[in-house]
Amino acid sequence: MSASETANTPAPAAYAYPFPYRISGVGAQIGEVISVDEWARLAHIPHRKRAGKEISGADIERILGVTSKSWDRARFAWLDTAVEVARSALRSALAEPEDIDAVFVATCTPYEIMLDQDAFNLLRRLRIPDSVPPFQLGAGCGGLSRVAAHLARTGARRALVISYNAASPIGIDENGIISQYSGADGEHPFAHTLWCSGALFSDAATALVFERDEDFEAGLGFYSRDSLDFGGEPGFSDPLIHYPGGGAAHPPGFPGSAELSAFGLNGPELARYYSRGMMMNQETMDAHRPGFVDEVRRIYTHQAGPALVADYHQLAGLDTGKAPAHARELGNLVTSATPVLFYTDVVNGLVGAGDAVCFSVIGAGPERGAFLARVGIPGEVTATAPLPPVPAAAKAAGTAGTAGAAGAAGTAAALGAPGRTATA
């Protein structure tokens, strides 16, 4: 029995749209990986139940499941890393800036919060033609599904999708101390658990180039906000992630604004949405493309947290050979989580030309969705340092078949240094 057939009987299939695109370029950069022990020593989070004590790395691992995280303020202090990642994606696609007719920037940690200045700065530095309008999305973990839905509706010929999560610059003060997440008695509605977002969310920047491919008839996707209906249940009105400060409701400089300018997690609602929503993603895709699980090389699922990912994989009948995971080692990379998984497979020769892959994501808003795309990267993919980890099962599954990447043999061992390249 296939993994798709193990799912519960699906509800009526959600609307799906054609997605005739191949991924023709990719770039990614994570930060230096630090242990949660080290993060806890920097954070000094007061322990609510043990007076005079602080939350330890062991506490973080027990509660959140993460053992380490990508955390690198120097590398992610400004847009430079996102610019370099986008340039490397364009090189791998053998594309010039003038070849791009759509650009999407997805992030929930913009460096400048008003007037979409991150997108304007990125397009200017990348020398994208002035005729291409910037499209910036203030998106969380499910943002890639929104990007795909917009991209399919634009009909763009070649699109550049840039995403990044700059968690460390938000939380580290000028002395290198993690300070934002320790205010347990502030005005934030989730003040007592703000430290969870600091311990879980991590740094990364990614870029994908999507090129229209009318020959890829299997390409499709779908998107849902789940605000009116959630699988026959009442829709969500809670955004799941709360960041109430900094806007017109709580302007900068006004009382309480600083305390409200932090990411608070509604844990119970997040768990409910992730577990069922991810299964609904799979059921919807299977309704429109029966047996897709067995036909794609990989399914890249959002890495909300180790326990949530493991529970979903067990429920869906997936393992890391089909759906790789890195939440335990890297934390939650938000919109960049699934592109980092894809990038890791490409540079290690585990996914390559002609392979079909599925991206299935879910996140704050709320929003969720999935899409199928074909892989066809004509140029060299730059391997950055540090390289993200490759799950052992994923590596075994990739090498057991034909990865479809030129020169894939021995790629994983050869790509340990920055600047090394692979072709997919």
CSV table of N, CA and C in Angstrom, one decimal, residues 29 75-76 78-88 111 122 126 162-164 205-207:
chain,number,residue,atom,x,y,z
A,29,GLN,N,21.8,29.6,2.1
A,29,GLN,CA,22.9,29.8,3.1
A,29,GLN,C,22.2,29.7,4.5
A,75,ARG,N,26.4,37.1,9.9
A,75,ARG,CA,26.1,36.8,8.6
A,75,ARG,C,24.7,37.3,8.1
A,76,PHE,N,23.8,37.4,9.1
A,76,PHE,CA,22.5,37.8,8.7
A,76,PHE,C,22.1,39.2,9.2
A,78,TRP,N,22.4,42.0,7.7
A,78,TRP,CA,21.8,42.9,6.7
A,78,TRP,C,21.5,42.0,5.4
A,79,LEU,N,21.0,42.6,4.4
A,79,LEU,CA,20.6,41.9,3.2
A,79,LEU,C,21.7,41.3,2.4
A,80,ASP,N,23.0,41.5,2.7
A,80,ASP,CA,24.0,41.0,1.9
A,80,ASP,C,24.0,39.5,1.6
A,81,THR,N,23.6,38.7,2.6
A,81,THR,CA,23.6,37.3,2.4
A,81,THR,C,22.5,36.9,1.5
A,82,ALA,N,21.3,37.5,1.6
A,82,ALA,CA,20.2,37.2,0.7
A,82,ALA,C,20.6,37.6,-0.8
A,83,VAL,N,21.3,38.7,-0.9
A,83,VAL,CA,21.7,39.1,-2.3
A,83,VAL,C,22.7,38.1,-2.9
A,84,GLU,N,23.6,37.6,-2.1
A,84,GLU,CA,24.6,36.6,-2.6
A,84,GLU,C,23.9,35.3,-3.0
A,85,VAL,N,22.9,34.9,-2.1
A,85,VAL,CA,22.2,33.7,-2.4
A,85,VAL,C,21.4,33.8,-3.7
A,86,ALA,N,20.7,35.0,-3.9
A,86,ALA,CA,20.0,35.2,-5.1
A,86,ALA,C,20.9,35.2,-6.3
A,87,ARG,N,22.0,35.8,-6.2
A,87,ARG,CA,23.0,35.7,-7.3
A,87,ARG,C,23.4,34.3,-7.7
A,88,SER,N,23.6,33.5,-6.7
A,88,SER,CA,24.0,32.1,-6.9
A,88,SER,C,22.9,31.3,-7.6
A,111,TYR,N,14.3,43.7,7.1
A,111,TYR,CA,15.3,44.6,7.7
A,111,TYR,C,14.7,46.0,7.8
A,122,LEU,N,16.7,44.8,-2.7
A,122,LEU,CA,17.2,43.5,-3.3
A,122,LEU,C,17.2,43.7,-4.9
A,126,LEU,N,20.5,43.5,-7.2
A,126,LEU,CA,20.6,42.4,-8.2
A,126,LEU,C,20.5,42.9,-9.6
A,162,ILE,N,12.9,34.8,-3.5
A,162,ILE,CA,13.8,35.0,-2.4
A,162,ILE,C,13.1,34.9,-1.1
A,163,SER,N,13.7,34.2,-0.2
A,163,SER,CA,13.1,34.1,1.2
A,163,SER,C,14.3,34.1,2.2
A,164,TYR,N,14.0,34.6,3.3
A,164,TYR,CA,15.0,34.7,4.4
A,164,TYR,C,14.3,34.8,5.7
A,205,ALA,N,18.8,32.0,4.4
A,205,ALA,CA,18.4,32.7,3.2
A,205,ALA,C,18.4,31.7,2.1
A,206,THR,N,17.4,31.8,1.2
A,206,THR,CA,17.3,30.9,0.1
A,206,THR,C,16.8,31.7,-1.1
A,207,ALA,N,17.0,31.1,-2.3
A,207,ALA,CA,16.5,31.7,-3.5
A,207,ALA,C,16.2,30.5,-4.5
